[in-house]
XYZ file of C-alpha atoms in Angstrom:
567
model
C 60.050 -11.035 8.579
C 61.377 -9.793 11.871
C 63.142 -6.925 10.131
C 59.958 -5.855 8.363
C 58.031 -5.892 11.645
C 60.627 -3.737 13.393
C 60.642 -1.322 10.508
C 56.903 -1.023 10.561
C 56.809 -0.471 14.305
C 59.408 2.295 14.056
C 57.045 4.513 12.068
C 55.764 7.539 13.955
C 52.009 8.103 14.167
C 50.778 10.602 11.618
C 48.805 12.959 13.805
C 48.164 15.343 10.926
C 46.489 12.835 8.586
C 43.319 13.764 6.769
C 41.230 11.049 8.457
C 42.231 12.126 11.950
C 41.665 15.783 11.152
C 38.244 15.028 9.711
C 37.242 13.242 12.906
C 37.846 16.401 14.939
C 36.240 18.723 12.413
C 32.570 19.655 12.087
C 30.643 21.605 9.512
C 28.449 24.528 10.470
C 25.353 22.612 9.343
C 26.276 19.633 11.544
C 26.913 21.919 14.507
C 23.540 23.655 14.133
C 21.767 20.312 13.736
C 23.426 18.915 16.847
C 22.674 22.081 18.810
C 19.009 21.985 17.838
C 18.821 18.327 18.871
C 20.319 19.098 22.271
C 17.931 21.994 22.768
C 14.971 19.758 21.848
C 16.073 17.269 24.513
C 16.401 20.108 27.006
C 12.866 21.322 26.223
C 11.578 17.797 26.770
C 13.297 17.551 30.160
C 12.351 21.128 31.122
C 9.107 21.804 29.249
C 8.204 25.057 30.994
C 9.603 28.546 30.656
C 11.892 29.561 33.498
C 12.205 33.309 33.053
C 9.686 34.436 35.705
C 9.727 33.921 39.477
C 6.368 33.081 41.072
C 6.961 35.179 44.213
C 4.931 38.112 42.888
C 1.944 35.802 42.295
C 1.434 35.199 46.020
C 0.627 31.880 47.734
C 0.276 29.040 45.241
C 0.128 25.292 45.133
C 3.202 24.757 42.989
C 6.208 22.524 42.385
C 9.013 23.325 44.817
C 12.695 22.509 45.067
C 14.891 22.590 48.176
C 18.489 23.675 47.538
C 20.913 21.645 49.652
C 23.822 23.784 48.424
C 22.397 26.981 49.863
C 20.636 25.322 52.811
C 22.469 22.074 53.608
C 20.708 19.610 55.876
C 21.997 19.664 59.478
C 24.161 16.789 60.664
C 22.120 16.525 63.867
C 18.745 17.907 65.023
C 20.556 20.106 67.547
C 22.162 22.189 64.818
C 20.441 25.342 63.635
C 18.769 24.932 60.287
C 16.780 27.310 58.091
C 14.566 25.491 55.583
C 13.760 27.090 52.250
C 12.386 26.220 48.831
C 12.358 27.866 45.427
C 9.970 27.739 42.491
C 10.530 25.917 39.214
C 11.986 28.940 37.394
C 14.421 29.856 40.176
C 15.557 26.240 40.507
C 16.902 26.483 36.939
C 17.865 30.136 36.501
C 19.258 30.820 39.996
C 20.166 27.350 41.371
C 20.819 25.429 38.181
C 24.281 24.217 39.255
C 23.282 23.393 42.843
C 22.133 20.174 44.503
C 18.349 20.247 44.529
C 15.652 18.056 46.078
C 12.351 17.902 44.206
C 9.531 18.328 46.707
C 6.756 18.153 44.102
C 3.607 20.141 44.916
C 3.057 22.059 48.159
C 0.074 24.295 48.803
C 0.012 27.986 49.786
C 3.756 28.504 49.282
C 5.661 31.616 48.193
C 9.114 31.261 46.622
C 11.990 31.874 49.057
C 14.578 32.802 46.405
C 16.110 36.212 47.074
C 14.936 36.305 50.704
C 16.819 36.087 53.979
C 16.263 32.317 53.976
C 18.686 32.016 51.037
C 22.338 33.136 51.434
C 23.265 36.420 49.744
C 25.779 34.589 47.553
C 22.813 33.215 45.528
C 20.614 36.190 44.550
C 17.434 35.889 42.548
C 18.182 36.701 38.916
C 14.574 36.840 37.731
C 12.962 39.586 39.834
C 13.439 43.335 39.637
C 15.761 44.828 42.225
C 13.817 47.699 43.844
C 17.001 49.641 44.598
C 18.534 49.581 41.121
C 15.397 49.102 39.058
C 17.194 46.389 37.093
C 16.453 42.701 36.795
C 18.524 40.393 38.999
C 20.738 40.623 42.084
C 17.788 40.447 44.487
C 18.737 39.452 48.050
C 17.642 40.046 51.621
C 13.908 40.376 51.073
C 11.511 39.394 53.825
C 10.297 35.780 53.440
C 6.614 34.915 53.527
C 5.327 34.262 57.040
C 2.583 31.953 55.758
C 5.003 29.329 54.425
C 5.010 26.020 56.294
C 7.990 23.667 56.325
C 8.508 20.021 57.243
C 11.292 17.460 57.087
C 11.020 17.210 53.277
C 12.926 20.475 52.892
C 16.081 18.783 54.232
C 15.574 15.677 52.052
C 13.931 13.587 54.781
C 10.669 11.822 54.015
C 8.047 9.524 55.536
C 7.604 8.428 59.139
C 10.891 6.521 58.857
C 12.728 9.854 58.283
C 14.765 8.369 55.457
C 16.680 10.464 52.954
C 15.338 10.107 49.437
C 17.702 8.774 46.754
C 16.056 8.471 43.349
C 18.701 5.986 42.183
C 18.258 3.625 45.139
C 14.571 4.020 45.981
C 12.239 1.247 44.779
C 8.470 1.154 44.854
C 5.916 3.939 45.033
C 5.581 6.661 47.643
C 2.252 8.382 48.294
C 1.703 12.006 49.306
C -0.687 12.726 52.147
C -3.497 15.160 51.392
C -2.338 17.053 54.466
C -4.814 18.232 57.087
C -2.276 19.816 59.381
C 1.220 21.246 59.507
C 3.983 19.831 61.664
C 3.299 22.517 64.275
C -0.323 21.318 64.425
C 0.584 17.648 64.792
C 0.147 16.723 61.117
C 2.714 15.768 58.484
C 2.640 18.821 56.202
C 1.891 16.915 52.961
C 4.673 14.415 53.552
C 5.475 11.490 51.246
C 5.029 7.999 52.724
C 6.205 4.458 52.034
C 3.252 2.024 52.006
C 4.949 -0.329 54.470
C 5.558 2.507 56.925
C 1.845 3.367 56.928
C 1.065 -0.266 57.802
C 3.590 -0.372 60.639
C 6.484 -2.327 59.138
C 10.043 -1.063 59.273
C 11.782 -0.793 55.941
C 14.220 -3.542 56.911
C 11.418 -5.921 57.894
C 9.535 -5.363 54.684
C 12.645 -5.690 52.512
C 13.209 -9.164 53.945
C 9.568 -10.068 53.366
C 9.626 -9.237 49.655
C 12.964 -10.911 48.932
C 12.423 -13.792 46.530
C 13.899 -17.150 47.575
C 17.051 -18.353 45.887
C 17.224 -21.362 43.565
C 18.565 -23.560 46.380
C 15.648 -22.653 48.667
C 13.220 -23.417 45.841
C 14.760 -26.862 45.303
C 14.571 -27.660 49.024
C 10.890 -26.687 49.058
C 10.208 -28.897 46.054
C 11.963 -31.863 47.709
C 9.856 -31.438 50.844
C 6.708 -31.385 48.754
C 7.689 -34.670 47.087
C 8.446 -36.355 50.428
C 5.221 -35.218 52.055
C 3.017 -36.270 49.105
C 0.393 -38.812 50.324
C 0.691 -42.242 48.778
C -2.467 -43.986 50.018
C -6.182 -43.349 49.659
C -6.432 -42.891 53.432
C -3.888 -40.083 53.291
C -5.812 -38.444 50.480
C -8.983 -38.592 52.587
C -7.179 -36.951 55.499
C -5.884 -34.218 53.250
C -9.428 -33.594 51.978
C -10.682 -33.345 55.549
C -7.957 -30.880 56.448
C -9.104 -28.462 53.755
C -11.877 -27.244 56.068
C -9.707 -27.218 59.201
C -8.419 -23.933 60.703
C -5.273 -22.636 58.946
C -1.927 -23.522 60.432
C 0.838 -20.968 61.081
C 2.597 -22.205 57.950
C -0.519 -21.585 55.889
C -0.888 -18.100 57.351
C 2.708 -17.258 56.488
C 2.158 -18.585 52.985
C -0.993 -16.514 52.585
C 0.820 -13.387 53.721
C 3.597 -14.074 51.259
C 1.140 -14.589 48.426
C -0.779 -11.509 49.548
C 2.156 -9.209 48.932
C 2.638 -10.246 45.354
C 4.780 -13.416 45.446
C 3.009 -16.550 44.264
C 4.090 -20.058 43.370
C 4.904 -19.145 39.788
C 7.197 -16.356 40.956
C 9.027 -18.731 43.285
C 9.512 -21.368 40.604
C 10.788 -18.889 38.048
C 12.617 -16.633 40.485
C 16.039 -17.860 39.363
C 15.317 -17.078 35.713
C 13.255 -13.864 35.829
C 14.647 -10.445 36.631
C 13.412 -8.760 39.774
C 10.899 -5.980 39.347
C 12.009 -2.461 40.172
C 8.796 -1.715 42.065
C 8.261 -3.588 45.312
C 4.766 -5.063 45.816
C 2.340 -3.373 48.152
C 2.370 -4.660 51.743
C -0.468 -6.803 53.108
C -3.476 -4.761 54.149
C -2.598 -1.809 51.915
C -5.291 -0.897 49.353
C -4.725 -1.232 45.624
C -3.706 1.983 43.905
C -6.841 1.895 41.737
C -9.122 1.843 44.782
C -8.300 5.311 46.142
C -7.518 8.787 44.870
C -6.064 10.471 47.984
C -5.198 9.452 51.497
C -4.786 11.123 54.892
C -1.989 9.719 57.042
C -2.500 8.644 60.646
C -0.684 11.751 61.907
C -3.116 14.122 60.217
C -6.037 11.923 61.301
C -4.925 12.139 64.932
C -4.555 15.926 64.569
C -8.112 16.095 63.148
C -10.040 13.284 64.872
C -13.370 14.446 63.427
C -12.355 12.880 60.071
C -12.268 9.404 61.643
C -16.037 8.969 61.498
C -15.966 8.809 57.687
C -13.663 5.739 57.520
C -15.503 2.812 55.967
C -18.483 4.880 54.826
C -19.500 5.785 51.264
C -16.600 7.441 49.437
C -14.023 6.155 51.946
C -12.166 2.868 52.341
C -12.099 1.012 55.681
C -9.436 2.101 58.194
C -5.853 1.133 57.354
C -4.278 0.625 60.752
C -0.752 1.597 61.698
C -0.208 -1.877 63.131
C 1.476 -4.625 61.130
C -0.172 -7.413 63.141
C -3.677 -6.109 62.390
C -2.855 -5.469 58.725
C -1.375 -8.956 58.317
C -4.319 -10.702 59.978
C -6.789 -8.781 57.807
C -4.839 -9.739 54.682
C -4.879 -13.409 55.707
C -8.637 -13.373 56.328
C -9.225 -11.747 52.960
C -7.023 -14.332 51.212
C -8.595 -17.429 52.834
C -11.837 -18.725 51.233
C -15.015 -18.937 53.293
C -16.416 -22.536 53.253
C -20.029 -21.425 53.760
C -19.894 -19.093 50.792
C -18.373 -21.810 48.622
C -21.119 -24.302 49.625
C -23.796 -21.706 48.995
C -22.404 -20.948 45.559
C -22.246 -24.613 44.702
C -25.859 -25.100 45.786
C -26.969 -22.161 43.705
C -25.043 -23.500 40.783
C -26.626 -26.925 41.195
C -30.110 -25.477 41.392
C -29.565 -23.478 38.243
C -28.270 -26.568 36.479
C -31.384 -28.455 37.495
C -33.539 -25.631 36.161
C -31.705 -25.769 32.872
C -32.194 -29.523 32.762
C -35.908 -29.201 33.451
C -36.289 -26.582 30.749
C -34.868 -29.087 28.314
C -37.485 -31.778 29.155
C -40.596 -32.077 26.914
C -42.998 -32.327 29.876
C -42.490 -28.730 30.961
C -45.641 -26.588 30.933
C -45.958 -23.671 28.586
C -44.097 -20.542 29.763
C -45.850 -17.391 30.850
C -46.892 -15.297 27.826
C -45.093 -12.176 28.946
C -41.794 -14.084 29.155
C -42.382 -15.678 25.809
C -42.884 -12.310 24.132
C -39.354 -11.231 25.094
C -37.861 -14.036 23.019
C -40.220 -13.709 20.063
C -39.762 -11.614 16.977
C -40.180 -7.885 17.686
C -42.672 -7.442 14.867
C -44.940 -10.099 16.352
C -44.733 -8.448 19.726
C -45.715 -5.070 18.325
C -48.616 -6.518 16.353
C -50.025 -8.157 19.477
C -50.388 -4.839 21.286
C -53.958 -3.475 21.092
C -54.302 -0.192 19.265
C -56.541 1.361 21.918
C -53.993 0.964 24.715
C -54.038 3.993 27.027
C -50.713 5.105 28.457
C -51.034 6.647 31.886
C -48.688 9.520 32.810
C -45.855 8.586 35.122
C -45.325 10.842 38.097
C -41.712 10.919 39.304
C -41.393 10.575 43.026
C -39.321 13.297 44.611
C -36.261 12.066 46.488
C -36.780 11.968 50.183
C -34.859 14.698 51.936
C -33.528 13.565 55.262
C -33.987 16.044 58.049
C -30.988 14.692 59.953
C -27.454 15.582 58.823
C -25.272 13.055 57.021
C -22.854 12.418 59.841
C -25.636 10.986 62.012
C -26.177 8.100 59.571
C -22.525 7.089 59.216
C -21.691 3.500 60.212
C -19.969 3.122 63.584
C -16.213 2.552 63.693
C -14.805 -0.795 64.810
C -13.768 -0.927 68.438
C -10.120 -1.359 67.494
C -10.244 1.977 65.615
C -10.910 3.767 68.889
C -7.488 2.816 70.278
C -5.288 2.152 67.212
C -4.040 4.927 64.873
C -5.138 4.509 61.282
C -4.987 6.265 57.918
C -8.037 7.204 55.870
C -8.073 6.457 52.135
C -10.384 8.536 49.969
C -12.180 7.483 46.812
C -12.457 9.889 43.856
C -16.007 10.906 44.843
C -15.354 11.341 48.583
C -16.326 15.033 48.495
C -19.890 14.096 47.552
C -20.302 12.131 50.784
C -19.023 14.685 53.295
C -21.515 16.191 55.714
C -22.170 19.918 55.186
C -24.209 20.683 58.257
C -23.354 23.840 60.185
C -21.051 22.058 62.620
C -19.266 19.897 60.009
C -18.874 22.701 57.477
C -16.830 24.756 59.940
C -14.385 21.838 60.129
C -14.277 21.434 56.357
C -13.861 25.162 55.733
C -10.454 25.096 57.424
C -9.289 22.601 54.779
C -10.374 23.801 51.305
C -8.788 20.736 49.687
C -11.667 18.710 51.134
C -14.308 20.941 49.562
C -12.990 21.092 46.007
C -10.145 19.822 43.850
C -6.997 21.942 44.049
C -5.331 23.597 41.064
C -1.544 23.307 40.801
C 0.236 26.221 39.155
C 2.308 25.416 36.067
C 4.523 27.965 34.258
C 3.872 28.641 30.564
C 5.077 25.864 28.284
C 8.229 26.639 26.311
C 7.539 27.101 22.635
C 9.173 24.872 20.062
C 12.089 26.530 18.289
C 10.694 25.505 14.888
C 7.240 27.004 15.297
C 6.510 30.595 14.422
C 8.349 33.720 15.454
C 10.314 33.585 18.677
C 10.908 36.187 21.313
C 14.169 36.769 23.113
C 14.596 34.124 25.794
C 12.713 31.327 23.992
C 13.486 28.934 21.150
C 16.928 27.836 19.971
C 20.130 29.873 20.138
C 19.889 30.516 16.394
C 16.301 31.793 16.692
C 17.164 33.863 19.728
C 20.014 35.493 17.802
C 17.737 36.303 14.902
C 15.099 37.677 17.276
C 17.676 39.875 19.000
C 18.930 41.117 15.636
C 15.380 41.994 14.539
C 14.727 43.867 17.791
C 17.814 46.116 17.412
C 17.538 49.687 16.298
C 18.465 50.406 12.667
C 21.922 51.909 13.314
C 23.124 49.042 15.521
C 21.702 46.490 13.112
C 23.628 48.037 10.191
C 26.850 48.163 12.201
C 26.412 44.519 13.196
C 25.784 43.447 9.601
C 28.920 45.310 8.419
C 31.048 43.700 11.142
C 29.698 40.273 10.194
C 30.512 40.894 6.495
C 34.112 41.865 7.323
C 34.603 38.795 9.498
C 33.093 36.607 6.793
C 35.553 37.913 4.169
C 38.539 37.302 6.471
C 37.451 33.778 7.370
C 36.781 32.997 3.695
C 40.330 34.044 2.802
C 41.692 31.811 5.546
C 39.623 28.788 4.448
C 40.347 29.170 0.714
C 43.707 27.248 0.716
C 42.088 24.342 2.503
C 39.235 24.231 0.005
C 41.649 24.243 -2.957
C 43.776 21.420 -1.523
C 40.813 19.347 -0.349
C 42.144 19.175 3.194
C 39.922 19.246 6.292
C 40.162 22.150 8.720
C 41.150 20.949 12.184
C 40.698 22.546 15.555
C 44.404 23.429 15.757
C 44.193 25.291 12.448
C 41.286 27.423 13.624
C 42.973 28.125 16.945
C 46.201 29.191 15.250
C 44.257 31.400 12.873
C 42.520 33.379 15.578
C 45.767 33.710 17.513
C 47.402 35.341 14.500
C 44.376 37.245 13.341
C 45.307 40.942 13.489
C 42.847 42.316 10.950
C 45.184 42.596 7.930
C 45.701 40.322 4.937
C 49.285 39.516 5.949
C 48.184 37.902 9.195
C 45.496 35.866 7.422
C 47.887 34.565 4.755
C 50.542 33.790 7.373
C 48.152 31.715 9.465
C 46.843 29.844 6.409
C 50.370 29.178 5.073
C 51.636 27.830 8.401
C 48.700 25.485 8.734
C 49.250 24.194 5.179
C 52.935 23.652 5.814
C 52.261 21.671 8.967
C 49.811 19.498 7.103
C 52.298 18.710 4.322
C 55.073 17.908 6.817
C 52.783 15.581 8.727
C 51.646 13.675 5.615
C 54.979 13.351 3.812
C 57.632 13.268 6.507
C 56.467 10.452 8.769
C 58.818 7.580 8.021
C 59.830 8.984 4.649
C 57.451 6.716 2.697
C 55.578 9.587 1.058
C 52.265 7.695 1.279
C 48.881 9.409 1.590
C 45.788 7.887 3.087
C 42.631 7.482 1.067
C 39.926 9.951 1.887
C 37.318 7.165 2.021
C 34.219 6.564 0.024
């Protein structure tokens, strides 16, 4: 037995076997199918055409990308830094192999690719060079003076100035509508963490949203069992304490529950997986309640917008103070005893009314009310035929002589001294004052007057639909399109060259087809190395490949066995 094992282990691996060669081989149909699949995935990830730079279109609200390869972020604020951003097309065609930061949409921006803000080593390949008249190699052009830059262009976001890492970041960030650039005291359409708008640091909020471990949950459960009242007197005291002012422990519990962690989450925290998105901090509005928001920086730079906070179309002020936000969340979470008593009284009264309606001593109901519950035909038959219908005159809406801003509710006193952000409902534009004085303020910010349009490049066409032009569709379609666009002489020469190559390759592949052997990568490589354009070179390459295959199958160990080709 030992001898047979040593003999078996002494065999050399048969690297030239049919099964191993077939694993490394691929038919033309499989290659085309795989290529089309990869190109379909690429079109899904990059749905727009990227063959035209937007610089010639002028200022646009468009998707921008900052290239950290061409313009790396400075190690310290003291270092000189030139911010820049490129459009969607240039981010792929000119900076496709660079490290990019997606800035999403910025308004009134002109692409910086090919300007002095981008190093000459990365020219724009999409625009026409005015010196040569050819497409590409565009550098050194004058950048747009109207472009505005902020910390986002060096991958720094929010008031916490944290670098954005898509793989590590959790939760949702919100983009400010932007009422001022950084030079004007605003944020320049920055992206904000919800907790930073409330006044928490990221470290503080991370500790707040951490779910307790299983051990902490067990300790809490034990304390609840020990503190459970055992007598009727204790139960009475507990009932009396329900209407007492909340204790610090209750406030902390309410805050915890207010940010998305309830008792069920704590009990099942050891078994459930943690959500990727962190809950919103206390005092922050629900995402469904607002459409846009203006950060406290832009509000301070434009104090005239403060008067709209809390009015129609606007949510109440969201203060940049964690103590105020937490206290407001606690008050909203605690029930109001008076309201509960009132509801219970109303409920009791309605129950009594229902009970009285069920008694047989109740007087007959008013005829008009009875007709609503009767059969419609009876109701119609009871209407006199000679009823005269008087015309109804619509009352014109009263037009107020005073402008809208004079009827806005006053701000809370705390809003006069504490910075706050303004959250806008979808219909906020309908509630802005358009008097002469207010319109001058709104005119400087067109995004407040009407919804903005964001430029999107043309969508890339599917490679399987219709005729394709050069630069779109799959590689196969692009080749066919290029062939169809050639002049007649070049097309004939290309077809003749293809026919000659096809005949030579067919002669090379014929021995493999006759023997039933798969063509490996080494065989193809050896063929093209020996390909000299004559029949002798083709036969020599094919014969050498066949000889190597036979030596590999029959000479390994001298057993003369051949593997099965499979089913």
